[in-house]
Coordinates of C-alpha atoms in Angstrom, one line a residue:
M1 CA 2.3 23.2 30.4
G2 CA 3.1 19.8 31.8
D3 CA -0.1 19.2 33.6
A4 CA -2.6 20.6 31.1
W5 CA -5.2 18.5 29.3
Y6 CA -7.0 19.4 26.2
E7 CA -10.5 17.9 26.5
L8 CA -12.7 17.5 23.5
H9 CA -15.9 15.5 23.4
D10 CA -16.7 13.7 20.1
R11 CA -20.5 13.9 19.7
R12 CA -20.6 11.8 16.5
E13 CA -21.8 8.2 16.6
G14 CA -19.2 5.5 16.3
G15 CA -16.5 7.6 18.2
A16 CA -14.9 9.0 15.1
A17 CA -11.8 11.1 15.4
A18 CA -12.3 14.7 16.5
P19 CA -12.6 17.1 13.6
S20 CA -10.1 19.9 13.0
S21 CA -10.8 23.5 13.9
A22 CA -11.5 24.1 10.3
S23 CA -14.7 22.1 10.5
L24 CA -16.3 24.4 13.2
P25 CA -18.9 25.2 14.3
A26 CA -20.9 22.0 14.0
R27 CA -19.1 19.5 16.2
C28 CA -15.9 21.1 17.6
I29 CA -15.1 24.1 19.7
E30 CA -12.0 26.2 19.8
P31 CA -11.0 27.6 23.3
D32 CA -12.3 31.0 24.3
R33 CA -9.9 33.8 23.4
D34 CA -10.0 37.5 22.7
V35 CA -11.1 38.5 19.2
D36 CA -8.5 40.6 17.4
D37 CA -9.6 44.0 16.2
D38 CA -9.2 43.0 12.6
D39 CA -11.4 39.9 13.0
A40 CA -14.1 41.5 15.0
G41 CA -14.2 44.7 13.1
D42 CA -15.4 46.8 16.1
G43 CA -12.4 47.0 18.3
H44 CA -14.1 45.5 21.4
D45 CA -12.7 42.7 23.4
I46 CA -14.9 39.8 24.6
L47 CA -12.7 38.8 27.5
D48 CA -10.7 40.8 30.0
D49 CA -6.9 40.8 30.2
E50 CA -6.7 37.9 32.7
D51 CA -9.1 35.8 30.5
E52 CA -6.8 36.5 27.5
D53 CA -3.9 35.0 29.4
D54 CA -6.1 32.0 30.2
S55 CA -7.0 31.6 26.6
N56 CA -3.4 31.6 25.5
E57 CA -2.7 29.0 28.1
I58 CA -5.6 26.9 26.7
E59 CA -4.2 27.3 23.2
R60 CA -0.7 26.3 24.3
G61 CA -2.1 23.3 26.2
S62 CA -4.2 22.2 23.2
H63 CA -1.2 22.0 20.9
R64 CA 0.8 20.0 23.4
H65 CA -1.9 17.7 24.7
R66 CA -4.5 17.5 22.0
R67 CA -6.2 14.3 23.0
H68 CA -9.6 13.0 24.3
H69 CA -10.1 12.9 28.1
P70 CA -12.1 9.9 29.3
Q71 CA -13.9 11.9 32.0
I72 CA -16.1 14.2 30.0
D73 CA -19.8 14.9 30.4
E74 CA -22.0 12.2 29.0
L75 CA -25.0 14.3 27.9
D76 CA -25.2 13.6 24.2
A77 CA -27.5 13.0 21.3
G78 CA -28.6 9.6 22.5
R79 CA -30.8 11.4 25.0
G80 CA -32.0 13.9 22.4
R81 CA -30.0 16.8 23.8
S82 CA -29.4 19.8 21.5
S83 CA -26.1 20.4 19.9
R84 CA -25.9 23.7 21.6
H85 CA -25.8 22.1 25.0
S86 CA -23.1 19.8 23.8
I87 CA -21.1 22.8 22.6
S88 CA -21.5 24.6 25.9
A89 CA -20.6 21.4 27.9
S90 CA -17.5 20.9 25.8
V91 CA -16.4 24.5 26.5
A92 CA -17.0 24.1 30.2
S93 CA -15.0 20.8 30.2
F94 CA -11.6 22.3 29.4
Q95 CA -9.2 21.4 32.3
L96 CA -6.0 23.4 32.7
Y97 CA -5.1 22.2 36.2
S98 CA -5.3 19.0 38.2
P99 CA -7.7 18.4 41.2
D100 CA -4.6 18.3 43.5
E101 CA -3.5 21.7 42.3
E102 CA -6.9 23.1 43.0
R103 CA -7.1 21.6 46.5
A104 CA -3.6 23.0 47.2
V105 CA -4.8 26.5 46.3
V106 CA -7.9 26.3 48.3
R107 CA -6.0 25.1 51.3
K108 CA -3.7 28.0 51.1
F109 CA -6.6 30.4 50.9
D110 CA -8.2 28.7 53.9
R111 CA -5.1 28.9 56.0
R112 CA -3.8 32.3 55.0
L113 CA -6.8 34.4 54.0
V114 CA -9.8 33.0 55.9
L115 CA -8.1 32.4 59.1
F116 CA -6.6 35.9 59.1
L117 CA -10.1 37.4 58.4
S118 CA -11.5 35.2 61.2
L119 CA -9.0 36.7 63.6
C120 CA -10.0 40.2 62.5
Y121 CA -13.7 39.4 62.9
M122 CA -13.0 38.0 66.3
L123 CA -11.4 41.2 67.3
S124 CA -14.2 43.2 65.8
F125 CA -16.9 41.2 67.7
L126 CA -14.9 41.3 70.8
D127 CA -14.7 45.1 70.7
R128 CA -18.4 45.6 70.1
S129 CA -19.7 43.0 72.6
N130 CA -17.3 43.4 75.6
I131 CA -19.5 46.2 76.9
G132 CA -21.7 43.6 78.4
N133 CA -18.8 42.3 80.5
A134 CA -17.6 45.9 81.3
R135 CA -21.1 46.7 82.6
I136 CA -21.0 44.2 85.5
A137 CA -17.3 45.0 86.0
G138 CA -18.1 48.4 87.4
M139 CA -18.7 50.6 84.4
E140 CA -22.4 51.2 85.2
E141 CA -21.5 52.8 88.6
D142 CA -18.6 54.8 87.3
L143 CA -20.4 56.4 84.3
Q144 CA -23.9 56.7 85.6
S145 CA -25.3 60.2 85.7
S146 CA -27.0 61.9 88.7
P147 CA -29.8 61.3 89.0
P148 CA -29.3 57.7 87.5
R149 CA -30.9 56.9 84.1
D150 CA -31.5 53.3 83.4
E151 CA -31.6 53.8 79.6
W152 CA -28.0 55.1 79.3
Y153 CA -26.6 51.6 78.8
D154 CA -29.4 50.8 76.2
W155 CA -28.5 53.9 74.3
S156 CA -24.8 53.0 74.2
L157 CA -25.8 49.8 72.5
T158 CA -28.3 51.4 70.2
A159 CA -25.9 54.2 69.1
F160 CA -23.5 51.5 67.8
Y161 CA -26.1 49.9 65.6
I162 CA -27.5 53.2 64.3
S163 CA -24.2 54.1 62.8
Y164 CA -23.5 50.5 61.9
I165 CA -26.6 50.4 59.7
A166 CA -26.1 53.9 58.2
F167 CA -22.7 52.9 56.9
E168 CA -23.6 49.4 55.7
W169 CA -23.2 50.7 52.1
M170 CA -19.5 50.6 52.7
S171 CA -19.6 46.8 52.1
L172 CA -19.6 47.7 48.4
L173 CA -16.2 49.3 48.7
W174 CA -14.6 45.8 48.9
R175 CA -15.1 45.7 45.1
L176 CA -13.9 49.3 44.4
V177 CA -11.0 49.9 46.8
P178 CA -7.9 47.6 46.9
A179 CA -8.6 45.1 49.7
H180 CA -5.2 45.4 51.4
I181 CA -5.6 49.2 51.8
Y182 CA -9.2 49.0 52.8
V183 CA -8.9 46.3 55.4
S184 CA -5.8 47.8 57.0
A185 CA -7.5 51.2 57.4
V186 CA -10.8 49.8 58.8
I187 CA -9.1 47.6 61.4
L188 CA -6.8 50.4 62.5
S189 CA -9.8 52.8 62.9
W190 CA -11.9 50.5 65.0
G191 CA -8.9 49.4 67.1
I192 CA -8.1 52.9 68.1
I193 CA -11.7 53.8 68.9
A194 CA -12.2 50.6 70.9
S195 CA -9.2 51.4 73.0
L196 CA -10.4 54.9 73.6
Q197 CA -13.5 53.6 75.3
S198 CA -11.2 53.0 78.4
I199 CA -10.9 56.7 79.0
A200 CA -14.7 57.5 78.9
T201 CA -15.7 59.8 81.7
S202 CA -19.5 59.6 81.3
Y203 CA -22.2 57.7 79.3
P204 CA -22.5 60.6 76.7
V205 CA -18.8 60.2 75.9
L206 CA -19.1 56.4 75.7
I207 CA -22.2 56.7 73.4
F208 CA -20.2 59.0 71.1
L209 CA -17.3 56.5 70.9
R210 CA -19.7 53.7 70.3
T211 CA -21.2 55.6 67.4
L212 CA -17.7 55.9 65.8
L213 CA -17.0 52.3 66.5
G214 CA -20.1 51.4 64.6
I215 CA -18.9 53.3 61.5
G216 CA -15.5 51.5 61.7
E217 CA -16.9 48.0 62.0
A218 CA -19.7 48.6 59.4
A219 CA -16.9 48.8 56.8
F220 CA -15.8 45.2 57.6
T221 CA -19.2 43.5 57.0
G222 CA -18.5 42.8 53.4
V223 CA -16.1 39.9 54.1
P224 CA -18.5 37.1 52.8
F225 CA -18.9 39.2 49.6
Y226 CA -15.1 39.4 49.4
L227 CA -14.7 35.7 49.9
S228 CA -17.0 35.1 46.9
F229 CA -14.1 36.4 44.7
F230 CA -12.0 33.5 45.9
Y231 CA -14.4 30.5 46.3
K232 CA -17.0 28.6 44.3
R233 CA -20.6 28.8 45.3
H234 CA -20.7 25.4 47.0
E235 CA -17.5 26.2 49.0
L236 CA -18.7 29.4 50.4
A237 CA -20.8 28.4 53.4
Y238 CA -17.9 26.5 55.1
R239 CA -15.6 29.5 54.6
T240 CA -18.2 31.9 55.8
A241 CA -18.6 29.6 58.9
M242 CA -14.8 29.8 59.5
F243 CA -15.2 33.6 59.4
I244 CA -18.4 34.0 61.4
S245 CA -17.5 31.3 64.0
A246 CA -15.0 33.8 65.3
A247 CA -18.0 35.6 66.9
P248 CA -18.9 32.8 69.4
L249 CA -15.1 32.2 69.9
A250 CA -14.7 35.9 70.6
T251 CA -17.6 35.8 73.1
T252 CA -16.0 32.8 74.8
F253 CA -12.7 34.5 74.9
A254 CA -14.3 37.8 76.1
S255 CA -16.0 36.1 79.0
S256 CA -12.8 34.1 80.0
L257 CA -10.6 37.2 79.6
A258 CA -13.1 39.4 81.5
W259 CA -13.0 37.0 84.4
L260 CA -9.2 37.1 84.4
I261 CA -9.0 40.9 84.1
L262 CA -11.6 41.4 86.8
R263 CA -9.5 39.3 89.2
I264 CA -6.3 41.3 88.3
G265 CA -8.0 44.7 88.1
E266 CA -9.6 44.5 91.6
A267 CA -6.1 44.9 93.1
G268 CA -4.8 47.4 90.6
P269 CA -4.9 51.2 90.2
I270 CA -7.1 51.0 87.0
A271 CA -10.7 50.2 87.2
P272 CA -11.3 46.6 85.8
W273 CA -13.7 47.8 83.1
R274 CA -11.3 50.4 81.8
L275 CA -8.5 47.7 81.7
L276 CA -10.9 45.4 79.9
F277 CA -11.5 47.9 77.1
L278 CA -7.9 48.7 76.7
I279 CA -6.6 45.1 76.7
E280 CA -9.3 43.9 74.3
G281 CA -9.1 46.9 72.0
F282 CA -5.4 47.5 71.3
P283 CA -4.7 44.1 69.6
S284 CA -6.7 45.4 66.6
V285 CA -4.2 48.2 66.1
I286 CA -1.4 45.6 65.9
V287 CA -3.3 43.3 63.5
A288 CA -4.0 46.2 61.2
T289 CA -0.3 46.5 60.4
F290 CA -0.2 42.8 59.2
A291 CA -3.3 43.2 57.1
W292 CA -1.4 45.3 54.5
S293 CA 0.7 42.3 53.4
V294 CA -1.6 39.4 54.2
I295 CA -4.8 40.6 52.4
P296 CA -4.7 40.1 48.6
D297 CA -6.8 42.2 46.3
T298 CA -7.6 39.3 43.9
P299 CA -6.9 35.6 43.8
S300 CA -4.0 36.1 41.4
S301 CA -2.3 38.8 43.6
A302 CA -1.9 36.6 46.7
S303 CA 1.8 36.8 47.7
Y304 CA 1.8 33.4 49.2
L305 CA 0.8 31.7 45.9
T306 CA 3.4 30.5 43.3
P307 CA 2.9 31.8 39.7
R308 CA 1.4 28.5 38.8
E309 CA -1.0 28.6 41.8
K310 CA -2.1 32.1 40.9
K311 CA -3.0 30.9 37.5
V312 CA -5.0 28.0 38.9
A313 CA -6.7 30.3 41.4
R314 CA -8.0 32.4 38.5
L315 CA -8.9 29.6 36.2
R316 CA -10.9 27.7 38.7
L317 CA -13.3 30.6 39.0
R318 CA -13.9 31.3 35.3
H319 CA -17.1 29.4 35.2
E320 CA -18.3 31.0 38.5
K321 CA -18.4 34.4 36.7
T322 CA -21.9 33.8 35.5
M323 CA -23.2 36.1 32.7
S324 CA -26.8 36.0 33.9
S325 CA -27.9 39.6 33.3
P326 CA -29.8 40.3 30.1
T327 CA -28.0 43.7 29.9
Q328 CA -24.6 42.1 30.0
L329 CA -25.5 39.6 27.3
R330 CA -27.0 42.2 25.0
E331 CA -23.9 44.3 25.4
K332 CA -21.7 41.3 24.5
M333 CA -24.0 40.4 21.6
H334 CA -23.7 43.9 20.1
G335 CA -20.0 44.3 20.7
E336 CA -20.3 46.8 23.5
R337 CA -17.6 47.1 26.1
Q338 CA -18.5 45.9 29.5
A339 CA -17.7 48.1 32.4
S340 CA -15.5 46.9 35.2
G341 CA -16.4 46.9 38.9
L342 CA -20.0 47.2 40.0
R343 CA -22.9 47.8 37.6
L344 CA -25.4 50.3 38.8
R345 CA -28.3 48.8 36.8
E346 CA -27.7 45.4 38.3
L347 CA -27.4 46.8 41.8
L348 CA -30.8 48.4 41.4
L349 CA -32.3 45.2 40.1
V350 CA -31.8 43.6 43.5
F351 CA -34.2 46.0 45.2
A352 CA -37.0 44.7 42.9
D353 CA -36.2 41.1 43.8
Y354 CA -38.7 39.8 46.5
K355 CA -36.3 36.9 47.2
A356 CA -33.6 39.3 48.3
W357 CA -36.1 41.1 50.6
V358 CA -37.3 37.8 52.2
M359 CA -33.7 36.9 52.9
A360 CA -33.0 40.3 54.3
F361 CA -36.0 40.0 56.6
M362 CA -34.8 36.6 57.8
F363 CA -31.5 38.2 58.7
F364 CA -33.3 41.0 60.5
L365 CA -35.1 38.5 62.7
T366 CA -32.0 36.5 63.4
N367 CA -30.0 39.5 64.4
M368 CA -32.6 40.4 67.0
A369 CA -31.2 37.4 68.9
Y370 CA -27.7 37.4 67.6
A371 CA -26.9 40.9 68.8
S372 CA -28.7 40.9 72.0
L373 CA -27.8 37.7 73.9
P374 CA -24.0 38.2 73.9
V375 CA -24.3 41.7 75.4
F376 CA -27.0 40.8 77.9
L377 CA -26.1 37.2 78.9
P378 CA -23.7 38.2 81.7
T379 CA -26.4 40.4 83.2
V380 CA -29.0 37.7 82.7
L381 CA -26.8 35.2 84.6
K382 CA -26.1 37.7 87.3
E383 CA -29.8 38.2 87.8
M384 CA -30.2 34.4 88.1
G385 CA -28.2 34.7 91.3
Y386 CA -24.6 34.1 90.2
T387 CA -21.8 36.3 91.4
R388 CA -20.0 38.7 89.1
L389 CA -17.1 36.3 88.6
E390 CA -19.4 33.3 88.1
A391 CA -21.5 35.2 85.6
Q392 CA -18.4 36.0 83.5
A393 CA -17.2 32.4 83.6
F394 CA -20.6 30.8 82.8
S395 CA -21.1 33.1 79.7
A396 CA -18.3 31.3 77.8
P397 CA -19.4 27.6 77.4
P398 CA -22.6 28.2 75.3
Y399 CA -20.6 30.1 72.7
L400 CA -17.8 27.5 72.7
V401 CA -20.4 24.8 71.8
A402 CA -21.9 27.1 69.2
F403 CA -18.4 27.6 67.7
I404 CA -18.1 23.8 67.1
T405 CA -21.6 23.3 65.7
V406 CA -21.1 26.2 63.3
Y407 CA -18.2 24.3 61.6
I408 CA -20.1 21.0 61.5
T409 CA -23.3 22.5 60.0
A410 CA -21.5 24.6 57.4
W411 CA -19.5 21.5 56.3
L412 CA -22.6 19.4 55.9
S413 CA -24.4 22.3 54.1
D414 CA -21.6 22.6 51.6
R415 CA -21.4 18.9 51.1
S416 CA -25.1 18.6 50.4
K417 CA -25.3 21.9 48.5
S418 CA -28.3 22.8 50.6
R419 CA -29.1 25.7 52.9
A420 CA -32.9 25.8 53.7
G421 CA -33.0 22.5 55.8
F422 CA -30.2 23.5 58.0
V423 CA -31.5 27.0 58.5
I424 CA -35.0 25.6 59.5
F425 CA -33.5 23.2 61.9
H426 CA -31.3 25.6 63.8
A427 CA -34.0 28.3 63.8
L428 CA -36.3 25.9 65.5
C429 CA -33.7 24.8 68.0
S430 CA -33.0 28.5 68.9
A431 CA -36.8 29.2 69.2
A432 CA -37.1 26.2 71.5
G433 CA -34.3 27.4 73.8
Y434 CA -35.8 30.9 74.0
S435 CA -39.2 29.5 74.7
V436 CA -37.8 27.6 77.7
L437 CA -36.3 30.8 79.0
A438 CA -39.5 32.7 78.4
L439 CA -41.6 30.1 80.4
A440 CA -39.1 29.9 83.3
R441 CA -41.3 31.9 85.7
P442 CA -44.7 30.2 85.0
L443 CA -43.1 26.8 85.0
S444 CA -40.9 27.5 88.1
L445 CA -37.8 26.3 86.3
G446 CA -34.5 26.3 88.2
H447 CA -31.2 28.0 87.3
T448 CA -29.7 24.9 85.9
V449 CA -32.6 24.3 83.4
R450 CA -32.6 28.0 82.4
Y451 CA -28.8 28.0 81.9
L452 CA -29.0 24.8 79.7
A453 CA -31.6 26.5 77.5
V454 CA -29.1 29.1 76.6
Y455 CA -27.1 26.5 74.6
P456 CA -29.7 25.7 71.9
A457 CA -30.6 29.4 71.7
A458 CA -27.0 30.5 71.1
M459 CA -26.2 27.5 68.7
G460 CA -29.3 28.2 66.7
F461 CA -28.9 31.8 65.9
F462 CA -25.1 31.6 65.2
N463 CA -25.7 28.9 62.7
V464 CA -28.6 30.7 61.0
V465 CA -26.4 33.8 60.6
V466 CA -23.7 31.8 58.8
L467 CA -26.1 30.0 56.5
T468 CA -28.1 33.1 55.7
L469 CA -25.1 35.1 54.6
A470 CA -23.9 32.2 52.3
W471 CA -27.4 31.5 51.0
S472 CA -27.9 35.1 50.0
I473 CA -24.6 35.4 48.1
N474 CA -25.2 32.0 46.5
N475 CA -28.5 33.1 45.0
Q476 CA -27.4 36.3 43.3
E477 CA -26.5 35.7 39.7
S478 CA -23.8 38.3 38.9
E479 CA -21.1 39.9 40.9
S480 CA -22.9 43.2 40.9
Q481 CA -26.0 41.6 42.2
R482 CA -24.1 39.7 44.9
G483 CA -22.7 43.1 46.1
G484 CA -26.2 44.8 46.0
G485 CA -27.9 41.8 47.6
F486 CA -25.3 41.7 50.4
A487 CA -25.7 45.4 51.0
L488 CA -29.5 45.0 51.2
L489 CA -29.1 42.1 53.5
Q490 CA -26.9 44.1 55.8
V491 CA -28.9 47.3 55.8
V492 CA -32.2 45.6 56.6
G493 CA -30.7 42.8 58.7
Q494 CA -28.7 45.1 61.0
C495 CA -31.9 46.9 62.0
G496 CA -32.6 43.8 64.1
P497 CA -30.0 44.7 66.7
I498 CA -31.7 48.0 67.3
V499 CA -34.7 46.1 68.4
G500 CA -32.7 43.4 70.1
T501 CA -30.7 45.7 72.3
R502 CA -34.0 47.1 73.6
L503 CA -35.4 43.7 74.6
Y504 CA -33.8 43.3 78.0
P505 CA -34.4 46.4 80.3
K506 CA -33.1 45.9 83.8
S507 CA -36.6 46.3 85.1
D508 CA -37.6 43.0 83.4
G509 CA -35.0 41.0 85.5
P510 CA -34.5 38.4 86.6
F511 CA -36.4 36.4 84.0
F512 CA -36.5 39.0 81.1
E513 CA -39.7 37.3 79.7
H514 CA -40.5 39.9 77.1
G515 CA -37.1 39.7 75.5
M516 CA -37.1 35.9 75.5
R517 CA -40.6 35.7 74.0
A518 CA -39.6 38.2 71.3
C519 CA -36.5 36.2 70.3
A520 CA -38.4 33.0 70.3
A521 CA -41.0 34.4 68.0
A522 CA -38.3 35.9 65.7
M523 CA -36.4 32.6 65.3
L524 CA -39.7 30.8 64.6
G525 CA -40.5 33.4 62.0
V526 CA -37.0 32.6 60.4
A527 CA -37.9 28.9 60.1
V528 CA -41.3 29.7 58.4
L529 CA -39.7 32.2 55.9
A530 CA -36.9 29.7 55.1
L531 CA -39.5 27.0 54.4
I532 CA -41.5 29.3 52.1
L533 CA -38.4 30.5 50.3
R534 CA -37.2 27.0 49.7
F535 CA -40.4 26.1 47.9
V536 CA -40.3 29.4 45.9
L537 CA -36.7 28.8 44.8
A538 CA -37.5 25.2 43.8
W539 CA -40.4 26.5 41.7
Q540 CA -38.2 29.1 40.1
N541 CA -35.6 26.5 39.2
R542 CA -38.3 24.4 37.4
R543 CA -39.5 27.5 35.5
N544 CA -35.9 28.3 34.5
A545 CA -35.3 24.7 33.4
S546 CA -38.4 24.8 31.2
G547 CA -37.5 28.1 29.6
E548 CA -40.4 29.9 31.2
G549 CA -38.6 31.8 34.0
D550 CA -35.8 34.4 34.1
T551 CA -34.0 32.7 31.2
A552 CA -36.7 33.5 28.8
D553 CA -34.9 36.9 28.2
Y554 CA -32.2 34.9 26.4
V555 CA -34.2 33.3 23.7
A556 CA -32.9 35.9 21.2
L557 CA -29.4 34.5 21.6
D558 CA -30.2 31.5 19.3
N559 CA -31.0 33.7 16.3
F560 CA -28.1 36.0 17.0
A561 CA -25.7 33.1 17.3
G562 CA -26.4 32.1 13.8
E563 CA -25.7 35.7 12.5
A564 CA -22.5 35.7 14.6
E565 CA -21.0 32.9 12.5
S566 CA -20.9 35.1 9.4
L567 CA -19.4 38.0 11.5
V568 CA -16.8 36.6 13.8
E569 CA -17.0 32.9 12.7
S570 CA -17.2 30.1 15.2
L571 CA -15.4 31.8 18.1
E572 CA -18.2 34.3 18.7
R573 CA -20.8 31.5 18.6
T574 CA -18.8 29.6 21.2
T575 CA -18.8 32.5 23.6
L576 CA -22.5 33.3 23.1
M577 CA -23.6 29.7 23.6
R578 CA -21.4 29.4 26.7
D579 CA -23.2 32.5 28.1
R580 CA -26.6 31.1 27.2
E581 CA -25.8 28.0 29.2
R582 CA -24.8 30.0 32.1
A583 CA -27.9 32.1 31.9
S584 CA -29.9 29.1 33.1
F585 CA -29.1 30.0 36.7
K586 CA -30.0 27.4 39.3
Y587 CA -30.8 28.7 42.8
M588 CA -29.4 26.9 45.8
L589 CA -32.2 25.5 47.9

């Protein structure tokens, strides 16, 4: 392997030559590999099949390039560090690819995978939120019952989120069903249902279709969880931003397209709102056919990667697969086979984690604003005195600005490996914008000031949604816990839109003070919770570093590692000490 390096750190004073593998385990580590049945004596593998291939790659690279690498960690005995940490650091320092190779793989995933998922999410958000544009394009008059009932429109919004919440558990299917099959079926289903809204003859029919639409789109919410299979922890916020930023872009696109369709539809035989649902819904059906070939099931199955890039894509994430669960480590210590897929015990552990509940409640509060403003902003602007066409046109710019700021914030957050500070800042900005809108009547604020206040409100909650999703996934130790934590976040968080869609009854126009005050309080609450959570996570990190926190469950590994030498020699010790090092999980602040 022409670009492989074998990196081995010499811990002895004087820089003596590296010892041979026969002198293990004191100063040298062999690469990880599967233990043969004859050696282990119990017939259970330590690594999965892909890791076995990686280990063979390491071994071939070691024979071809056995030399010291100058850039290796400098934590050694001079600072009084234990030999165990030196062992683990040496294992972690194996390099089987160059930084340029890694960047090339990440860029391909960004261009091919994330951008395609962003397109899908843009269509998803477009199909759920264009009802706000359809309402002022004549839908209200055509579907209203006799006598009229003001709550019909509110129920059409609420019905979507009831089914959306009830089927949030489907986000776990990203780990269980091949992604290319799952995504294609999901997009096709919501595309057909969204298009069928154009033939609704009454509000009850529309409510039924919106309920089905909620089921279809709920199955797509696990994308950030899916992206964690392809990206490292500190890369996830920017990629989540690329995905979520499709929402403000969709709202911008929806408002502009609604303006165009309204102009065309007024002179045509089809009602403008029906044409709107049809034109904005059917593209999802077309995109579903491409998803089958574009969406990879795993990093190493992406068709657009070369064989070498597939190996790099897998290798770069080996140390992201943190063995943090006491159950997993005990099974490995005693030679028990680890189950593939999701682990029920770890999924259930998430529900006992107060940090996951705090994050979920933050998401609930954010979604009160996130889900309500896009579907009510055209109505709010129309109540300010703008015409139907002007209301459609002026709905777009705030979301375009939000689209740009989401990218900037996510990039800064990933670069600084920090989440809390950015969440607090944007939550306060959103709260300030909503506060201005809530005080418009008592302060006699004009239309211009009220319209400008929409910008920080929209920018704030879009950024908080992105960062909260990434922060939640970052702070779950294992893959199963990430899946469970994400499902909890979505189930609790998506209750927010049920509240949010009830905040702007038509009778509250033109200022909608109750809704604006509620959203301002919600975003202020997000800022307070984020600040508290930041201090709690910092405290937990200090406890873990001192051995008093969650990692206390792993103290038995030291004794067992000594016994393992006599059973499976140094290889088992290497694996166990690597997992103990990973067990010291550090929360992202």
